Coordinates of C-alpha atoms and ligand atoms in Angstrom, one line a residue:
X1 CA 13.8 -16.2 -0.7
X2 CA 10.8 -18.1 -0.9
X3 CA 7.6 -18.1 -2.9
X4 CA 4.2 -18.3 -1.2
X5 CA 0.6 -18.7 -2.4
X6 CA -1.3 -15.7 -1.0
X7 CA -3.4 -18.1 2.1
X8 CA 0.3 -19.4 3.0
X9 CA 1.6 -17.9 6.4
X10 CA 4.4 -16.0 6.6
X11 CA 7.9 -18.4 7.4
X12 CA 9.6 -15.5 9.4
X13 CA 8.4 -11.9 10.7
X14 CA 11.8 -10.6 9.7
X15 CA 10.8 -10.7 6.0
X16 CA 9.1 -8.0 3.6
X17 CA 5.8 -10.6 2.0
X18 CA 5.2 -8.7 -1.1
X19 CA 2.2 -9.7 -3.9
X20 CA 3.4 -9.3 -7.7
X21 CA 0.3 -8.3 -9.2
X22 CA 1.4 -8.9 -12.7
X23 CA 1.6 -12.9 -11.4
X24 CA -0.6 -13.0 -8.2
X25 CA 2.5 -14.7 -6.9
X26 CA 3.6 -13.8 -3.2
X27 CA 7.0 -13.6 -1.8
X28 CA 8.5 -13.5 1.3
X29 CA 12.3 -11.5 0.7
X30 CA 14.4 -11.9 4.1
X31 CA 15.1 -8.7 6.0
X32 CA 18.8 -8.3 7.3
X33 CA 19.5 -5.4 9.4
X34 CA 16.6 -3.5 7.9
X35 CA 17.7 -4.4 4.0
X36 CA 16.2 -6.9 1.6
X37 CA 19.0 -8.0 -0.8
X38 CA 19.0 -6.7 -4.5
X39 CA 19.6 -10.3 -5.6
X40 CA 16.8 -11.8 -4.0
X41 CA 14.3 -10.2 -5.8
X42 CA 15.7 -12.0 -9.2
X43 CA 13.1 -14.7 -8.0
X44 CA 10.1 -12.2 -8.6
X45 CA 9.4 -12.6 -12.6
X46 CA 6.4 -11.5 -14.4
X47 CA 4.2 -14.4 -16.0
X48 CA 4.1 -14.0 -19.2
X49 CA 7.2 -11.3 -19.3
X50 CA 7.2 -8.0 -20.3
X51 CA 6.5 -6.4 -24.0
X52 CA 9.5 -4.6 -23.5
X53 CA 12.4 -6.9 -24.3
X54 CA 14.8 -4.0 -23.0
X55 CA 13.3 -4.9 -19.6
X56 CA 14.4 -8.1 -19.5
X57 CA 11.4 -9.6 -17.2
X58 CA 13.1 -13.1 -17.7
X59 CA 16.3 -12.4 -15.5
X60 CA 13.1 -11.3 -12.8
X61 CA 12.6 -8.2 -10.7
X62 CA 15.6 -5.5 -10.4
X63 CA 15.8 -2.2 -8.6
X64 CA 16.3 1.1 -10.1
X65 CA 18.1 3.7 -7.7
X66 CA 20.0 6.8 -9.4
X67 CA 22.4 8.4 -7.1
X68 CA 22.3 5.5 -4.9
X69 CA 19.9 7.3 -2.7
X70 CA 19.2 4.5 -0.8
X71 CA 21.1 1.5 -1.6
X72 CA 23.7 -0.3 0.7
X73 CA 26.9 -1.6 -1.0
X74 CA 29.0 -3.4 1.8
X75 CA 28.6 -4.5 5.5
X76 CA 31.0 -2.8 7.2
X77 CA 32.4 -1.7 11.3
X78 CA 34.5 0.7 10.1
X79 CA 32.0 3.6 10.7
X80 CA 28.7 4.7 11.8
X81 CA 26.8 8.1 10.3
X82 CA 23.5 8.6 12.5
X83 CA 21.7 11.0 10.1
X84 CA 18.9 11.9 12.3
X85 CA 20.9 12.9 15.2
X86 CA 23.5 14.1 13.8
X87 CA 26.6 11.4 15.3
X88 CA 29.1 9.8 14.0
X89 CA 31.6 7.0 15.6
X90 CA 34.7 5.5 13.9
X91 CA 34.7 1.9 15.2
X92 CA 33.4 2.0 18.9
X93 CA 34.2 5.2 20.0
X94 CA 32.3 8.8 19.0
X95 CA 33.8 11.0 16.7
X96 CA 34.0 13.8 19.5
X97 CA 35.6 11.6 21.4
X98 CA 38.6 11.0 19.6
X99 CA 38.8 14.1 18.4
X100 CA 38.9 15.5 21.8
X101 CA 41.5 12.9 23.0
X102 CA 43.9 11.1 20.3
X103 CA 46.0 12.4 17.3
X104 CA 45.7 11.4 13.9
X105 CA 47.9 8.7 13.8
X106 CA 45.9 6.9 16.8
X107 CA 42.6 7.2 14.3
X108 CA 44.4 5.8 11.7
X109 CA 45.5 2.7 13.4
X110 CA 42.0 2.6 14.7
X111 CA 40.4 2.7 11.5
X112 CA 42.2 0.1 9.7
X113 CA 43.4 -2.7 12.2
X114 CA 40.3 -2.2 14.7
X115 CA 41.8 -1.4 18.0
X116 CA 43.9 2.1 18.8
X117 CA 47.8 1.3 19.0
X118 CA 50.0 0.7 21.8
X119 CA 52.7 3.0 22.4
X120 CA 54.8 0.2 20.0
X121 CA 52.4 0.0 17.3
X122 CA 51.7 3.5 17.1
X123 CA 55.8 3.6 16.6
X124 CA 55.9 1.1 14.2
X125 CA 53.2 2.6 11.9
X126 CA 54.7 6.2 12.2
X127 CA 57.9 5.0 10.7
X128 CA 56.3 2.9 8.3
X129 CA 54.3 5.9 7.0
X130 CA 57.5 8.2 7.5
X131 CA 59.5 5.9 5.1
X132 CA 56.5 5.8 2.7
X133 CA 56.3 9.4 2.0
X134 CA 60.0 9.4 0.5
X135 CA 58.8 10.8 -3.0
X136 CA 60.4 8.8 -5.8
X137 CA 62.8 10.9 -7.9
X138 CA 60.9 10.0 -10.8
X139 CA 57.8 12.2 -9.1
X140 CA 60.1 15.2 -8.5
X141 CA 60.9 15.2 -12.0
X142 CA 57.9 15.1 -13.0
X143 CA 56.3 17.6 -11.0
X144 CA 58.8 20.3 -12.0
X145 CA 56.9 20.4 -15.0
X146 CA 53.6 21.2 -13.8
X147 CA 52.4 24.8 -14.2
X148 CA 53.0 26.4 -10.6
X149 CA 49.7 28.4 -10.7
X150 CA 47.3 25.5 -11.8
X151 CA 44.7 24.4 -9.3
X152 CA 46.4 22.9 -6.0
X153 CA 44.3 20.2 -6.4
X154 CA 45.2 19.4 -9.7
X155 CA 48.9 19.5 -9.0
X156 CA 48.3 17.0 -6.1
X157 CA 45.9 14.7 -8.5
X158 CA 48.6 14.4 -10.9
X159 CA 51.4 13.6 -8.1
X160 CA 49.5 10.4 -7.3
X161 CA 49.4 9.2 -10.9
X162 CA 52.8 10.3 -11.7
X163 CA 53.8 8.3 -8.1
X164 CA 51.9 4.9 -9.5
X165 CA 54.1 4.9 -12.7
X166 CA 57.1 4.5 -10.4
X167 CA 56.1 1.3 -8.9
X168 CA 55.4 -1.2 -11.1
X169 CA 56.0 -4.0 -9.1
X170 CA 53.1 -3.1 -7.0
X171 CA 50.7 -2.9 -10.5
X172 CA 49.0 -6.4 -11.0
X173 CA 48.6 -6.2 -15.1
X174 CA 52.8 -5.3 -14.6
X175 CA 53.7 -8.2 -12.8
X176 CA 51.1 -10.5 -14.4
X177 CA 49.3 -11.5 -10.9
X178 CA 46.5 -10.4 -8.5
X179 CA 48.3 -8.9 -6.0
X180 CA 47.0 -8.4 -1.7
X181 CA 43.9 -10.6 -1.9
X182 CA 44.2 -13.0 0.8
X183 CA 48.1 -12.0 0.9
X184 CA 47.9 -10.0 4.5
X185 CA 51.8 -8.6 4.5
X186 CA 51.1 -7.6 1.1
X187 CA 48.4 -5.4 1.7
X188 CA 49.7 -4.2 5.3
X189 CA 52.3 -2.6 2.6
X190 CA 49.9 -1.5 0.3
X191 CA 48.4 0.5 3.4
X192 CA 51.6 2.0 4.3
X193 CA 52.6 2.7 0.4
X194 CA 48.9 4.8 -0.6
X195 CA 49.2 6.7 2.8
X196 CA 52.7 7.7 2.7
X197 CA 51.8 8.8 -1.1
X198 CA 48.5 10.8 -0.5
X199 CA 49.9 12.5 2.5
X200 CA 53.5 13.2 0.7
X201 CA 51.7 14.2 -2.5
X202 CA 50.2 16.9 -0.2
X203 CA 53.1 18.5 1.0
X204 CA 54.8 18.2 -2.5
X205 CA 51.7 20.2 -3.6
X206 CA 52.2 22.7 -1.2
X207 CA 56.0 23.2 -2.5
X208 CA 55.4 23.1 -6.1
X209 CA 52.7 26.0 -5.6
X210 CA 54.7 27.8 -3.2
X211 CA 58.6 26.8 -5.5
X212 CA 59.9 25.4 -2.1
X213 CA 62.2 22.7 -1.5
X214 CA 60.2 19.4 -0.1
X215 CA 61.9 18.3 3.3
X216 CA 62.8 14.9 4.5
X217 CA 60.4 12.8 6.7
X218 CA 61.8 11.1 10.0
X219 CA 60.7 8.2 11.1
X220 CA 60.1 8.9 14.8
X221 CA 57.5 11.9 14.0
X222 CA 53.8 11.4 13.3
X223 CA 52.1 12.0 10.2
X224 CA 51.1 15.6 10.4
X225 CA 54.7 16.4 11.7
X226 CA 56.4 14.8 9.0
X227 CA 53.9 16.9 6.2
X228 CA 54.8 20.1 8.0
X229 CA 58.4 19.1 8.2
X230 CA 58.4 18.5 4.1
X231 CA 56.9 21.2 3.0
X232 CA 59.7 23.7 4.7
X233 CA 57.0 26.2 6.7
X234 CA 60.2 27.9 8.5
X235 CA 58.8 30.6 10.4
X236 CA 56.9 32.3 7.7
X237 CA 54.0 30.9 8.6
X238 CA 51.5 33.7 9.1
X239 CA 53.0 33.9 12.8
X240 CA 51.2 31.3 14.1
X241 CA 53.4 28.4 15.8
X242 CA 54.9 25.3 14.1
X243 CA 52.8 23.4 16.8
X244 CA 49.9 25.0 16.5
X245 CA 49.6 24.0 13.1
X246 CA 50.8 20.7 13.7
X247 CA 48.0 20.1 16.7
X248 CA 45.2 21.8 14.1
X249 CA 46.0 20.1 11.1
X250 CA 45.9 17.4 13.3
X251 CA 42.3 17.8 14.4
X252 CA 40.9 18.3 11.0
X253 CA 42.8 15.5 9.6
X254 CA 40.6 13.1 12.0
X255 CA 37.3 14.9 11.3
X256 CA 37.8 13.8 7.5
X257 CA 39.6 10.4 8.5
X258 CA 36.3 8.3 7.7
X259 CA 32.9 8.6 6.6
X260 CA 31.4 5.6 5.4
X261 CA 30.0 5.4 0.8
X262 CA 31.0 8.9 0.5
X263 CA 31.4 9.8 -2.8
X264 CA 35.5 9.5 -3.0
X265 CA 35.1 5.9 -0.7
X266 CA 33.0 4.4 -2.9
X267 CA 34.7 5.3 -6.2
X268 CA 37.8 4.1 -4.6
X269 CA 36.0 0.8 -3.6
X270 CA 34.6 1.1 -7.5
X271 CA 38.3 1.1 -8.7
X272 CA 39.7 -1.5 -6.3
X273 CA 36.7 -4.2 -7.0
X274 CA 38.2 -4.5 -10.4
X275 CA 41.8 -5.4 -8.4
X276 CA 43.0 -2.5 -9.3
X277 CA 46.5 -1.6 -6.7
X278 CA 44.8 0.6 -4.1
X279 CA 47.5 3.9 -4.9
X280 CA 46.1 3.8 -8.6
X281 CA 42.6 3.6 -7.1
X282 CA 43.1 6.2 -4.8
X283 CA 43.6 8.4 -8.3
X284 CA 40.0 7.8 -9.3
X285 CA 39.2 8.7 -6.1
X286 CA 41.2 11.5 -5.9
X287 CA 39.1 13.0 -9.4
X288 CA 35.8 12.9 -7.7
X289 CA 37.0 15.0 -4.5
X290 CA 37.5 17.8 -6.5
X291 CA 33.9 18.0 -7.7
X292 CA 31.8 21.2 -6.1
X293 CA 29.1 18.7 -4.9
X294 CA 31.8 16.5 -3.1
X295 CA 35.4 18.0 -1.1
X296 CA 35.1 20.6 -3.7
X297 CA 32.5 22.5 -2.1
X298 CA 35.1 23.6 0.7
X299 CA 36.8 25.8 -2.6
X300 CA 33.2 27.1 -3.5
X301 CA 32.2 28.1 -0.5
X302 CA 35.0 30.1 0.1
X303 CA 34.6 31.7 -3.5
X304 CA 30.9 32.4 -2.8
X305 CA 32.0 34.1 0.6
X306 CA 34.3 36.0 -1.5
X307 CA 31.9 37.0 -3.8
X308 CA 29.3 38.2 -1.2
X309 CA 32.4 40.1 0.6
X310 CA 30.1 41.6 3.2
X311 CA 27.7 40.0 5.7
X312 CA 24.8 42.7 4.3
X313 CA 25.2 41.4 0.9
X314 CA 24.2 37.6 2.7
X315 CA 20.5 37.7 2.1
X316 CA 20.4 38.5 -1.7
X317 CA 22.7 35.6 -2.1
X318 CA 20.0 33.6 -0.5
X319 CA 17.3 34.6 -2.9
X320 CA 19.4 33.1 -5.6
X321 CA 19.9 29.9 -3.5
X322 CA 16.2 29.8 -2.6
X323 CA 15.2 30.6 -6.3
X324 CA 17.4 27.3 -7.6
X325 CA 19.4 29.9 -9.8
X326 CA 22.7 28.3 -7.2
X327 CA 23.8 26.4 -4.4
X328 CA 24.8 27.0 -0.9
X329 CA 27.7 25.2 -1.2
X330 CA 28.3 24.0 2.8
X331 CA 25.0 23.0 3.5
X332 CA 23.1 19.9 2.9
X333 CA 23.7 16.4 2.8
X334 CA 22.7 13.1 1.6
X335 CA 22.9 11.5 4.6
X336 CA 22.7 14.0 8.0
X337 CA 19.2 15.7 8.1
X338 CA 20.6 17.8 10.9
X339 CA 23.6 19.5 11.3
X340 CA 26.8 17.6 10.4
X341 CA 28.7 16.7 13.5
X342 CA 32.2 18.0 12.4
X343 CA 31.0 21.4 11.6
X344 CA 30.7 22.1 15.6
X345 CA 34.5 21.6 15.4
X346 CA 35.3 23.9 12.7
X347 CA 33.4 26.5 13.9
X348 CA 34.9 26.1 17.1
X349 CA 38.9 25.8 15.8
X350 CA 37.9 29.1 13.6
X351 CA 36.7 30.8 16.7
X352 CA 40.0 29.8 18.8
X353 CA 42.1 31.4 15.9
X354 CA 39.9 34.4 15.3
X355 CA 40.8 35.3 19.3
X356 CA 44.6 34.8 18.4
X357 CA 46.5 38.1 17.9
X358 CA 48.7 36.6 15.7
X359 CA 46.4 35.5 13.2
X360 CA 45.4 37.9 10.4
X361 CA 41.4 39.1 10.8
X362 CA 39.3 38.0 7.4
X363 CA 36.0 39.4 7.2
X364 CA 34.8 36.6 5.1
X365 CA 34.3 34.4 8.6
X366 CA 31.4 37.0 9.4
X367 CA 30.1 36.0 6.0
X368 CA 30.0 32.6 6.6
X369 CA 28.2 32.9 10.3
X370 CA 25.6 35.2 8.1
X371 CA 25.0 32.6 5.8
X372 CA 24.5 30.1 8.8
X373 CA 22.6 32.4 11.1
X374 CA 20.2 32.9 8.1
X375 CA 19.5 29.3 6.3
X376 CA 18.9 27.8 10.1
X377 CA 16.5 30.2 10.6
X378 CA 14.8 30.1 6.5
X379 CA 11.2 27.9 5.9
X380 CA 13.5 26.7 2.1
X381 CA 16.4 24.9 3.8
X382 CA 14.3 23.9 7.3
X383 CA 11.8 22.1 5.1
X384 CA 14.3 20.2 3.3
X385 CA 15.8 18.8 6.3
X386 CA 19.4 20.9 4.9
X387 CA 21.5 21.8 7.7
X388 CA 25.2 23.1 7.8
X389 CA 28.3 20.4 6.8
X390 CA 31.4 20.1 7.5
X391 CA 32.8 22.9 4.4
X392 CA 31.0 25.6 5.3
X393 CA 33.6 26.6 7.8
X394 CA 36.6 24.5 6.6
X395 CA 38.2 27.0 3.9
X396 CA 38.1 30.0 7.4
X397 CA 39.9 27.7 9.0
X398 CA 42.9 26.5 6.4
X399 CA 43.0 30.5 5.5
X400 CA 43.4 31.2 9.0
X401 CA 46.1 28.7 9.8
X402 CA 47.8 30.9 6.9
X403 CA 47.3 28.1 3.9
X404 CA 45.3 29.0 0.8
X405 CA 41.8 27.1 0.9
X406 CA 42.6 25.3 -2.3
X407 CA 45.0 22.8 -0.6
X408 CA 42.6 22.0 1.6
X409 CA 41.1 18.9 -0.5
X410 CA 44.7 17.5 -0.8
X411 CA 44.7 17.7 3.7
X412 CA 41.3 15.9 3.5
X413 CA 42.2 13.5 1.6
X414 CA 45.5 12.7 3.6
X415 CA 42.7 12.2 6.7
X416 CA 40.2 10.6 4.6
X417 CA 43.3 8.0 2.9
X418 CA 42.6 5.9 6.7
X419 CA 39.5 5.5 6.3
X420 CA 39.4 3.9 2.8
X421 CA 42.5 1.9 3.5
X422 CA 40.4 0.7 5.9
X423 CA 37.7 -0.3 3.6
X424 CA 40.1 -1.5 1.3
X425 CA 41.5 -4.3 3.6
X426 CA 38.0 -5.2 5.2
X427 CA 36.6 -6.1 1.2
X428 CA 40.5 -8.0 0.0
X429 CA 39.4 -9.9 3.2
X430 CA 36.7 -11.1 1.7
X431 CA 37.5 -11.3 -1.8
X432 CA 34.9 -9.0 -3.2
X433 CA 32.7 -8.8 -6.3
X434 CA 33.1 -6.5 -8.6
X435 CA 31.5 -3.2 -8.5
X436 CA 29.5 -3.6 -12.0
X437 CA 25.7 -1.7 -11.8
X438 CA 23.5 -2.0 -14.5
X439 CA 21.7 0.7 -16.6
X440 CA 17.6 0.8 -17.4
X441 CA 17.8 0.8 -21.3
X442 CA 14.6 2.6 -22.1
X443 CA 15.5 3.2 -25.7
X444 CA 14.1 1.3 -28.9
X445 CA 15.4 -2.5 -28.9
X446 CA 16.7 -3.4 -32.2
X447 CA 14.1 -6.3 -33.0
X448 CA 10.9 -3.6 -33.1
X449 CA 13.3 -1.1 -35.2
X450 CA 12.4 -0.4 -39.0
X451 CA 16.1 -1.1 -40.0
X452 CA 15.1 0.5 -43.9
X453 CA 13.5 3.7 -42.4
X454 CA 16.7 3.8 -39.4
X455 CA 18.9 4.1 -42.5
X456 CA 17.1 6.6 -44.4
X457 CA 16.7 8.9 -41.7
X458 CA 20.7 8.5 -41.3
X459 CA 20.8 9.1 -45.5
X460 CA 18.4 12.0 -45.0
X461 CA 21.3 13.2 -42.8
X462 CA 24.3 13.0 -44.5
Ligands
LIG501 C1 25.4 17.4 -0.5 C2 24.3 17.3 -1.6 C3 25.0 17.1 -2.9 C4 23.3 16.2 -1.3 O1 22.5 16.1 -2.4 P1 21.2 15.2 -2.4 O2 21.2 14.3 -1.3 O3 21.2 14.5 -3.8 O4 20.0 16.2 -2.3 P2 19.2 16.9 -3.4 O5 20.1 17.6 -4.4 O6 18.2 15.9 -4.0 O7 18.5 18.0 -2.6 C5 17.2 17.9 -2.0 C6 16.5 19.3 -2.1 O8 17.3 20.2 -1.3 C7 17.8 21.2 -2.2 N1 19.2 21.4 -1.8 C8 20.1 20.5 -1.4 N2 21.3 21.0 -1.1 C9 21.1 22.3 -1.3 C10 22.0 23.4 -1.2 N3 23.3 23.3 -0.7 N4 21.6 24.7 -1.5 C11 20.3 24.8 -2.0 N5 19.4 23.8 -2.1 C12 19.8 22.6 -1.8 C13 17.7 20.7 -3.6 O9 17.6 21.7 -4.5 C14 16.4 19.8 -3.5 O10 15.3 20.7 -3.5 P3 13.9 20.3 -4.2 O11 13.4 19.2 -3.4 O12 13.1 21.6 -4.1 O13 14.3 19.9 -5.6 C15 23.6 18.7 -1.6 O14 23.0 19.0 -0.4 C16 24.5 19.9 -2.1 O15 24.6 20.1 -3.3 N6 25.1 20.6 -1.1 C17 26.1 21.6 -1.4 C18 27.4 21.0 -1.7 C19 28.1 20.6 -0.5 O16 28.2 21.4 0.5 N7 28.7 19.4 -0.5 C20 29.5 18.9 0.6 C21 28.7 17.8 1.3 S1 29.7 17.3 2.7

């Protein structure tokens, strides 16, 4: 960046020329794809400093963004959200693209190496995933002692962690030595290991909640097959057909597979910036998706439909929304100021399913199309640019496939596990920096503080 009297032209048109007022000093801060860098404005300080010494004018101008509303944290290809009209592509090809034409394991491949697989990768990575979801015997001992009836998404949680003790040799602090950065075989294995785990820790899941056995994977079967195959469906599956699921659970694993900083990415990328192993990293990842603002908003919805129960008792729901006294969970997002381009899907899958004989009617679907028909029609959510996501449908469709909506954070996850083992690779490629923000401290510093009235007031206490 470089500093500029006020009569100075400008060096470059792709720059921002700011004036600090407290200085008079100008500046003109590069502009790189449409974003001034953080660190770059460390060269605006203040003349004569703030009063503040908490505000540490010296160390120059920082920026102050709570809830990273608008702050970038990595370059990346992996993925492109286009907020305003409502697209997303993985790599070079539109979601609805792939979703229409590949299977899970081809978006996979795509999302971490770059290119979709030939009929020999795609076989190699199948049975590198398949021998990856072997659950250590450690695991199944210790998830026999997990309460069957606590939240699916607990159970699963708990899996991964329980799965990270049994591998030490893939723990750097274990072994004494940063492990997969600039070592490409070892974190091709490390993509292989936190897959096979999230997606067996799903069907493991499944069978602890439901006291099944957990089936053996094969190597020659895709992902989704293999999770079917382990968690021992039989024929009990609300009628409908083995590959019905299979080709459903399919399709919403690639509408989860990637989707840039969302919350769970970016704590993952948090994690993993300290060199953290990327399965232990996908556990703080894994606690975030359960929050109602994040993946857990699928589970509230469909307790909120359940609540309502009828699609007459939709619009006093929406007074409560509208009067801030709760959320619509399955609406709104940070980023798409239009309607979310998976939800097209969902709704579509849930009305394919709700035209299959087989599969049992639940009023709660006319529910959610209330809620839908209503908020794209109300001034409140119009005005706020809040449209429908991808959860507002998700739970009708996992409880029409026969599954309880609870597990249904555990199967987004399993899609979702691509697209940050993509991320993960792209930053040990380039040997990133660790995730460390700052805080604003905006209480009293120490030097203006009367330490003899501090202590009386803590004496005055006692
Ligand atoms: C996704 C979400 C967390 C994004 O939050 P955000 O970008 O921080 O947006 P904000 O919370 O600042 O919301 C902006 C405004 O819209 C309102 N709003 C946002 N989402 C809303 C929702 N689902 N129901 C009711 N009001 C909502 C906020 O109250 C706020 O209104 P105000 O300007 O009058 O204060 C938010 O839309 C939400 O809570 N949605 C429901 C949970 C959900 O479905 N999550 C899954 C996302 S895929």
């Amino acid at each position: 960046m470089s500093s500029t009297s006020p009569s100075k032209d400008r060096k470059s048109q792709n720059a921002l020329h700011v004036v600090d007022k407290r200085s008079g000093r100008s500046y003109d801060i590069p502009i790189i794809h449409n974003a001034i860098r953080a660190k770059d404005l460390e060269a605006i300080k203040a003349l004569n400093g703030s009063s503040a010494s908490a505000d540490q004018a010296e160390r120059g101008l920082r920026v102050y963004d709570p809830g990273y509303q608008n702050t970038c944290v990595e370059e990346s290809e992996i993925s492109f959200i286009n907020g305003e009209k409502g697209t997303l592509q993985y790599r070079n090809y539109s979601l609805d693209e792939l979703y229409a034409q590949n299977d899970f394991d081809e978006v996979a491949f795509l999302l971490i190496w770059g290119h979709l697989p030939c009929f020999e990768e795609k076989r190699h990575f199948r049975s590198e995933l398949a021998l990856a979801m072997r659950p250590p015997q450690r695991v199944l001992d210790v998830v026999s002692s997990y309460p069957r009836d606590a939240p699916a998404y607990t159970v699963w949680f708990a899996i991964l962690a329980a799965w990270a003790t049994s591998d030490p040799h893939h723990i750097p602090i274990a072994v004494g030595k940063v492990l997969s950065l600039g070592d490409s075989d070892h974190a091709k294995g490390e993509v292989a290991r936190t897959m096979g785990a999230v997606a067996a820790a799903f069907a493991l899941t499944y069978c602890h909640c439901h006291d099944r056995r957990i089936g053996t994977s094969q190597a020659e079967k895709s992902l989704i097959e293999n999770v079917v195959l382990m968690m021992n469906l039989g024929s009990d599956q609300n009628d409908n057909s083995y590959a019905g699921v299979v080709r459903k659970l399919n399709k919403i694993a690639i509408l989860y597979a990637e989707h840039g900083m969302s919350n769970s990415t970016s704590i993952f990328l948090h994690s993993a910036s300290s060199l953290a192993d990327p399965l232990t990293s996908f556990v703080a990842a894994a606690a975030t998706m359960g929050g109602p603002l994040h993946v857990g908003a699928i589970d509230m919805a469909y307790k909120s439909f359940e609540r309502i129960g009828t699609p007459d008792r939709v619009p006093e729901m929406m007074e409560r929304v509208k009067a801030g006294k709760e959320r619509l969970f399955g609406y709104g997002h940070r980023v798409y100021k239009t309607e979310d381009p998976r939800a097209k899907h969902y709704k579509a899958i849930l009305e394919e399913l709700s035209r299959d004989p087989n599969v049992r009617p639940n009023g709660l679907a006319d529910v959610a199309r209330e809620v839908d028909r209503m908020a794209k029609e109300d001034e409140y959510f119009l005005s706020r640019g809040l449209s429908v996501n991808a959860d507002l449908y998700a739970s009708l469709v996992i409880a029409a496939l026969g599954f309880e909506p609870a597990i249904l954070i555990p199967l987004m996850a399993l899609g979702r596990s691509s697209g940050i083992m993509a991320h993960w690779l792209a930053a040990m490629g380039r040997r990133p920096k660790i995730w460390r923000p700052q805080d604003m401290f905006v209480g009293k510093n120490v030097e203006g503080v009367n330490k003899e009235q501090n202590r009386a007031i803590m004496r005055s206490k006692l």
